[in-house]
JSON list of C-alpha atoms in Angstrom, two decimals:
[
{"chain": "A", "resi": 1, "resn": "UNK", "atom": "CA", "xyz": [-30.20, 44.37, -238.53]},
{"chain": "A", "resi": 2, "resn": "UNK", "atom": "CA", "xyz": [-28.15, 42.84, -236.59]},
{"chain": "A", "resi": 3, "resn": "UNK", "atom": "CA", "xyz": [-28.36, 42.84, -232.54]},
{"chain": "A", "resi": 4, "resn": "UNK", "atom": "CA", "xyz": [-25.68, 43.26, -229.72]},
{"chain": "A", "resi": 5, "resn": "UNK", "atom": "CA", "xyz": [-25.66, 40.38, -227.55]},
{"chain": "A", "resi": 6, "resn": "UNK", "atom": "CA", "xyz": [-25.18, 40.93, -223.68]},
{"chain": "A", "resi": 7, "resn": "UNK", "atom": "CA", "xyz": [-25.75, 38.57, -220.62]},
{"chain": "A", "resi": 8, "resn": "UNK", "atom": "CA", "xyz": [-27.91, 40.59, -217.69]},
{"chain": "A", "resi": 9, "resn": "UNK", "atom": "CA", "xyz": [-26.04, 41.39, -214.74]},
{"chain": "A", "resi": 10, "resn": "UNK", "atom": "CA", "xyz": [-27.99, 41.32, -211.62]},
{"chain": "A", "resi": 11, "resn": "UNK", "atom": "CA", "xyz": [-26.47, 44.14, -208.80]},
{"chain": "A", "resi": 12, "resn": "UNK", "atom": "CA", "xyz": [-24.33, 41.50, -207.32]},
{"chain": "A", "resi": 13, "resn": "UNK", "atom": "CA", "xyz": [-22.10, 40.96, -210.66]},
{"chain": "A", "resi": 14, "resn": "UNK", "atom": "CA", "xyz": [-23.93, 37.48, -211.31]},
{"chain": "A", "resi": 15, "resn": "UNK", "atom": "CA", "xyz": [-24.96, 36.59, -215.10]},
{"chain": "A", "resi": 16, "resn": "UNK", "atom": "CA", "xyz": [-27.81, 34.00, -214.96]},
{"chain": "A", "resi": 17, "resn": "UNK", "atom": "CA", "xyz": [-28.01, 33.00, -218.24]},
{"chain": "A", "resi": 18, "resn": "UNK", "atom": "CA", "xyz": [-24.04, 32.70, -218.95]},
{"chain": "A", "resi": 19, "resn": "UNK", "atom": "CA", "xyz": [-23.72, 30.44, -215.73]},
{"chain": "A", "resi": 20, "resn": "UNK", "atom": "CA", "xyz": [-27.03, 28.07, -216.62]},
{"chain": "A", "resi": 21, "resn": "UNK", "atom": "CA", "xyz": [-25.14, 27.69, -220.08]},
{"chain": "A", "resi": 22, "resn": "UNK", "atom": "CA", "xyz": [-21.83, 27.11, -218.44]},
{"chain": "A", "resi": 23, "resn": "UNK", "atom": "CA", "xyz": [-23.74, 23.88, -216.77]},
{"chain": "A", "resi": 24, "resn": "UNK", "atom": "CA", "xyz": [-25.13, 22.46, -220.05]},
{"chain": "A", "resi": 25, "resn": "UNK", "atom": "CA", "xyz": [-23.44, 19.85, -222.27]},
{"chain": "A", "resi": 26, "resn": "UNK", "atom": "CA", "xyz": [-21.11, 21.01, -225.55]},
{"chain": "A", "resi": 27, "resn": "UNK", "atom": "CA", "xyz": [-23.83, 19.84, -227.33]},
{"chain": "A", "resi": 28, "resn": "UNK", "atom": "CA", "xyz": [-26.64, 21.84, -226.14]},
{"chain": "A", "resi": 29, "resn": "UNK", "atom": "CA", "xyz": [-24.46, 24.72, -225.80]},
{"chain": "A", "resi": 30, "resn": "UNK", "atom": "CA", "xyz": [-23.71, 24.51, -229.71]},
{"chain": "A", "resi": 31, "resn": "UNK", "atom": "CA", "xyz": [-27.64, 24.07, -230.16]},
{"chain": "A", "resi": 32, "resn": "UNK", "atom": "CA", "xyz": [-28.53, 26.91, -227.98]},
{"chain": "A", "resi": 33, "resn": "UNK", "atom": "CA", "xyz": [-25.61, 29.36, -229.23]},
{"chain": "A", "resi": 34, "resn": "UNK", "atom": "CA", "xyz": [-26.70, 28.66, -232.75]},
{"chain": "A", "resi": 35, "resn": "UNK", "atom": "CA", "xyz": [-30.28, 29.68, -232.04]},
{"chain": "A", "resi": 36, "resn": "UNK", "atom": "CA", "xyz": [-29.08, 32.80, -230.20]},
{"chain": "A", "resi": 37, "resn": "UNK", "atom": "CA", "xyz": [-27.04, 33.64, -233.57]},
{"chain": "A", "resi": 38, "resn": "UNK", "atom": "CA", "xyz": [-30.05, 33.29, -235.84]},
{"chain": "A", "resi": 39, "resn": "UNK", "atom": "CA", "xyz": [-31.76, 36.04, -233.65]},
{"chain": "A", "resi": 40, "resn": "UNK", "atom": "CA", "xyz": [-29.25, 38.05, -233.25]},
{"chain": "A", "resi": 41, "resn": "UNK", "atom": "CA", "xyz": [-28.80, 38.07, -237.37]},
{"chain": "A", "resi": 42, "resn": "UNK", "atom": "CA", "xyz": [-32.48, 37.52, -238.26]},
{"chain": "A", "resi": 43, "resn": "UNK", "atom": "CA", "xyz": [-33.88, 40.10, -235.96]},
{"chain": "A", "resi": 44, "resn": "UNK", "atom": "CA", "xyz": [-36.82, 40.54, -236.00]},
{"chain": "A", "resi": 45, "resn": "UNK", "atom": "CA", "xyz": [-38.22, 36.65, -236.38]},
{"chain": "A", "resi": 46, "resn": "UNK", "atom": "CA", "xyz": [-40.82, 34.68, -235.26]},
{"chain": "A", "resi": 47, "resn": "UNK", "atom": "CA", "xyz": [-41.97, 31.02, -234.58]},
{"chain": "A", "resi": 48, "resn": "UNK", "atom": "CA", "xyz": [-40.62, 28.48, -234.50]},
{"chain": "A", "resi": 49, "resn": "UNK", "atom": "CA", "xyz": [-37.49, 30.06, -232.96]},
{"chain": "A", "resi": 50, "resn": "UNK", "atom": "CA", "xyz": [-38.76, 33.09, -231.39]},
{"chain": "A", "resi": 51, "resn": "UNK", "atom": "CA", "xyz": [-42.40, 33.44, -229.75]},
{"chain": "A", "resi": 52, "resn": "UNK", "atom": "CA", "xyz": [-43.26, 36.51, -228.12]},
{"chain": "A", "resi": 53, "resn": "UNK", "atom": "CA", "xyz": [-44.64, 36.05, -224.21]},
{"chain": "A", "resi": 54, "resn": "UNK", "atom": "CA", "xyz": [-45.27, 40.15, -223.53]},
{"chain": "A", "resi": 55, "resn": "UNK", "atom": "CA", "xyz": [-44.81, 43.27, -224.57]},
{"chain": "A", "resi": 56, "resn": "UNK", "atom": "CA", "xyz": [-40.92, 43.54, -224.67]},
{"chain": "A", "resi": 57, "resn": "UNK", "atom": "CA", "xyz": [-40.42, 40.23, -224.04]},
{"chain": "A", "resi": 58, "resn": "UNK", "atom": "CA", "xyz": [-39.41, 37.04, -225.94]},
{"chain": "A", "resi": 59, "resn": "UNK", "atom": "CA", "xyz": [-38.37, 33.62, -225.84]},
{"chain": "A", "resi": 60, "resn": "UNK", "atom": "CA", "xyz": [-35.62, 31.86, -228.09]},
{"chain": "A", "resi": 61, "resn": "UNK", "atom": "CA", "xyz": [-36.83, 28.11, -228.43]},
{"chain": "A", "resi": 62, "resn": "UNK", "atom": "CA", "xyz": [-34.45, 25.02, -228.99]},
{"chain": "A", "resi": 63, "resn": "UNK", "atom": "CA", "xyz": [-34.79, 22.01, -229.42]},
{"chain": "A", "resi": 64, "resn": "UNK", "atom": "CA", "xyz": [-32.14, 19.51, -227.44]},
{"chain": "A", "resi": 65, "resn": "UNK", "atom": "CA", "xyz": [-31.54, 15.66, -227.13]},
{"chain": "A", "resi": 66, "resn": "UNK", "atom": "CA", "xyz": [-34.51, 14.88, -225.42]},
{"chain": "A", "resi": 67, "resn": "UNK", "atom": "CA", "xyz": [-35.33, 18.21, -223.91]},
{"chain": "A", "resi": 68, "resn": "UNK", "atom": "CA", "xyz": [-36.56, 21.83, -224.58]},
{"chain": "A", "resi": 69, "resn": "UNK", "atom": "CA", "xyz": [-34.79, 24.82, -223.69]},
{"chain": "A", "resi": 70, "resn": "UNK", "atom": "CA", "xyz": [-36.01, 28.44, -223.37]},
{"chain": "A", "resi": 71, "resn": "UNK", "atom": "CA", "xyz": [-34.07, 31.90, -223.11]},
{"chain": "A", "resi": 72, "resn": "UNK", "atom": "CA", "xyz": [-36.37, 34.94, -222.23]},
{"chain": "A", "resi": 73, "resn": "UNK", "atom": "CA", "xyz": [-34.73, 38.02, -223.79]},
{"chain": "A", "resi": 74, "resn": "UNK", "atom": "CA", "xyz": [-35.81, 41.69, -224.16]},
{"chain": "A", "resi": 75, "resn": "UNK", "atom": "CA", "xyz": [-34.58, 44.12, -226.92]},
{"chain": "A", "resi": 76, "resn": "UNK", "atom": "CA", "xyz": [-33.08, 47.68, -225.83]},
{"chain": "A", "resi": 77, "resn": "UNK", "atom": "CA", "xyz": [-32.57, 49.99, -228.70]},
{"chain": "A", "resi": 78, "resn": "UNK", "atom": "CA", "xyz": [-30.22, 47.55, -231.16]},
{"chain": "A", "resi": 79, "resn": "UNK", "atom": "CA", "xyz": [-29.18, 44.88, -228.03]},
{"chain": "A", "resi": 80, "resn": "UNK", "atom": "CA", "xyz": [-30.80, 41.85, -227.07]},
{"chain": "A", "resi": 81, "resn": "UNK", "atom": "CA", "xyz": [-30.35, 41.27, -223.61]},
{"chain": "A", "resi": 82, "resn": "UNK", "atom": "CA", "xyz": [-30.38, 37.68, -222.61]},
{"chain": "A", "resi": 83, "resn": "UNK", "atom": "CA", "xyz": [-32.32, 37.57, -219.38]},
{"chain": "A", "resi": 84, "resn": "UNK", "atom": "CA", "xyz": [-33.08, 33.71, -217.97]},
{"chain": "A", "resi": 85, "resn": "UNK", "atom": "CA", "xyz": [-32.65, 30.39, -219.30]},
{"chain": "A", "resi": 86, "resn": "UNK", "atom": "CA", "xyz": [-33.94, 26.90, -218.49]},
{"chain": "A", "resi": 87, "resn": "UNK", "atom": "CA", "xyz": [-34.76, 23.77, -219.73]},
{"chain": "A", "resi": 88, "resn": "UNK", "atom": "CA", "xyz": [-38.71, 23.18, -219.95]},
{"chain": "A", "resi": 89, "resn": "UNK", "atom": "CA", "xyz": [-40.45, 20.45, -217.69]},
{"chain": "A", "resi": 90, "resn": "UNK", "atom": "CA", "xyz": [-44.02, 21.08, -218.76]},
{"chain": "A", "resi": 91, "resn": "UNK", "atom": "CA", "xyz": [-45.76, 21.89, -222.24]},
{"chain": "A", "resi": 92, "resn": "UNK", "atom": "CA", "xyz": [-46.64, 25.67, -220.70]},
{"chain": "A", "resi": 93, "resn": "UNK", "atom": "CA", "xyz": [-43.75, 28.53, -220.19]},
{"chain": "A", "resi": 94, "resn": "UNK", "atom": "CA", "xyz": [-44.63, 29.84, -216.81]},
{"chain": "A", "resi": 95, "resn": "UNK", "atom": "CA", "xyz": [-45.46, 33.46, -216.71]},
{"chain": "A", "resi": 96, "resn": "UNK", "atom": "CA", "xyz": [-42.14, 34.69, -215.25]},
{"chain": "A", "resi": 97, "resn": "UNK", "atom": "CA", "xyz": [-42.39, 38.40, -213.25]},
{"chain": "A", "resi": 98, "resn": "UNK", "atom": "CA", "xyz": [-39.59, 39.73, -215.83]},
{"chain": "A", "resi": 99, "resn": "UNK", "atom": "CA", "xyz": [-41.57, 42.45, -216.70]},
{"chain": "A", "resi": 100, "resn": "UNK", "atom": "CA", "xyz": [-39.51, 44.50, -213.78]},
{"chain": "A", "resi": 101, "resn": "UNK", "atom": "CA", "xyz": [-36.36, 43.81, -215.42]},
{"chain": "A", "resi": 102, "resn": "UNK", "atom": "CA", "xyz": [-37.12, 45.63, -218.41]},
{"chain": "A", "resi": 103, "resn": "UNK", "atom": "CA", "xyz": [-37.41, 49.00, -217.29]},
{"chain": "A", "resi": 104, "resn": "UNK", "atom": "CA", "xyz": [-34.46, 51.31, -218.72]},
{"chain": "A", "resi": 105, "resn": "UNK", "atom": "CA", "xyz": [-33.12, 51.74, -214.93]},
{"chain": "A", "resi": 106, "resn": "UNK", "atom": "CA", "xyz": [-32.62, 48.43, -214.69]},
{"chain": "A", "resi": 107, "resn": "UNK", "atom": "CA", "xyz": [-30.35, 48.34, -217.37]},
{"chain": "A", "resi": 108, "resn": "UNK", "atom": "CA", "xyz": [-27.58, 50.07, -215.51]},
{"chain": "A", "resi": 109, "resn": "UNK", "atom": "CA", "xyz": [-27.22, 46.53, -214.09]},
{"chain": "A", "resi": 110, "resn": "UNK", "atom": "CA", "xyz": [-25.93, 44.91, -217.35]},
{"chain": "A", "resi": 111, "resn": "UNK", "atom": "CA", "xyz": [-22.82, 43.75, -217.78]},
{"chain": "A", "resi": 112, "resn": "UNK", "atom": "CA", "xyz": [-20.34, 45.93, -220.06]},
{"chain": "A", "resi": 113, "resn": "UNK", "atom": "CA", "xyz": [-19.17, 42.79, -221.61]},
{"chain": "A", "resi": 114, "resn": "UNK", "atom": "CA", "xyz": [-20.53, 42.75, -225.29]},
{"chain": "A", "resi": 115, "resn": "UNK", "atom": "CA", "xyz": [-20.66, 40.19, -228.54]},
{"chain": "A", "resi": 116, "resn": "UNK", "atom": "CA", "xyz": [-21.62, 37.34, -230.21]},
{"chain": "A", "resi": 117, "resn": "UNK", "atom": "CA", "xyz": [-22.23, 34.00, -228.53]},
{"chain": "A", "resi": 118, "resn": "UNK", "atom": "CA", "xyz": [-19.51, 32.43, -230.13]},
{"chain": "A", "resi": 119, "resn": "UNK", "atom": "CA", "xyz": [-17.88, 31.46, -226.84]},
{"chain": "A", "resi": 120, "resn": "UNK", "atom": "CA", "xyz": [-20.63, 28.98, -226.08]},
{"chain": "A", "resi": 121, "resn": "UNK", "atom": "CA", "xyz": [-20.83, 27.30, -229.61]},
{"chain": "A", "resi": 122, "resn": "UNK", "atom": "CA", "xyz": [-17.31, 25.60, -228.94]},
{"chain": "A", "resi": 123, "resn": "UNK", "atom": "CA", "xyz": [-17.35, 25.67, -224.76]}
]
């Protein structure tokens, strides 16, 4: 099963994960993009790439050079929605109140942009 990938878009038009990715090095973008693509074309998958955090909420686990990143996402129909990205600074992933983002009315705020993350593999 292949998923379509979209960036969550806030009501003000910001795309938090896209903006976070743009601030990373080319090597980090390539690694994270590869992991997103692994999930996109291999869904459903589990550890070590994906870990379930809560009902309908997962994290993509990427090992970067000297750091670890996480992207929180949900799956709605056949669409993977990238909600939040961060670099881990402690052993435990914090409990983030993302459950509210997963309610179906919130998907009206998603960007109309759809597609794979290939732009981040070359960016």
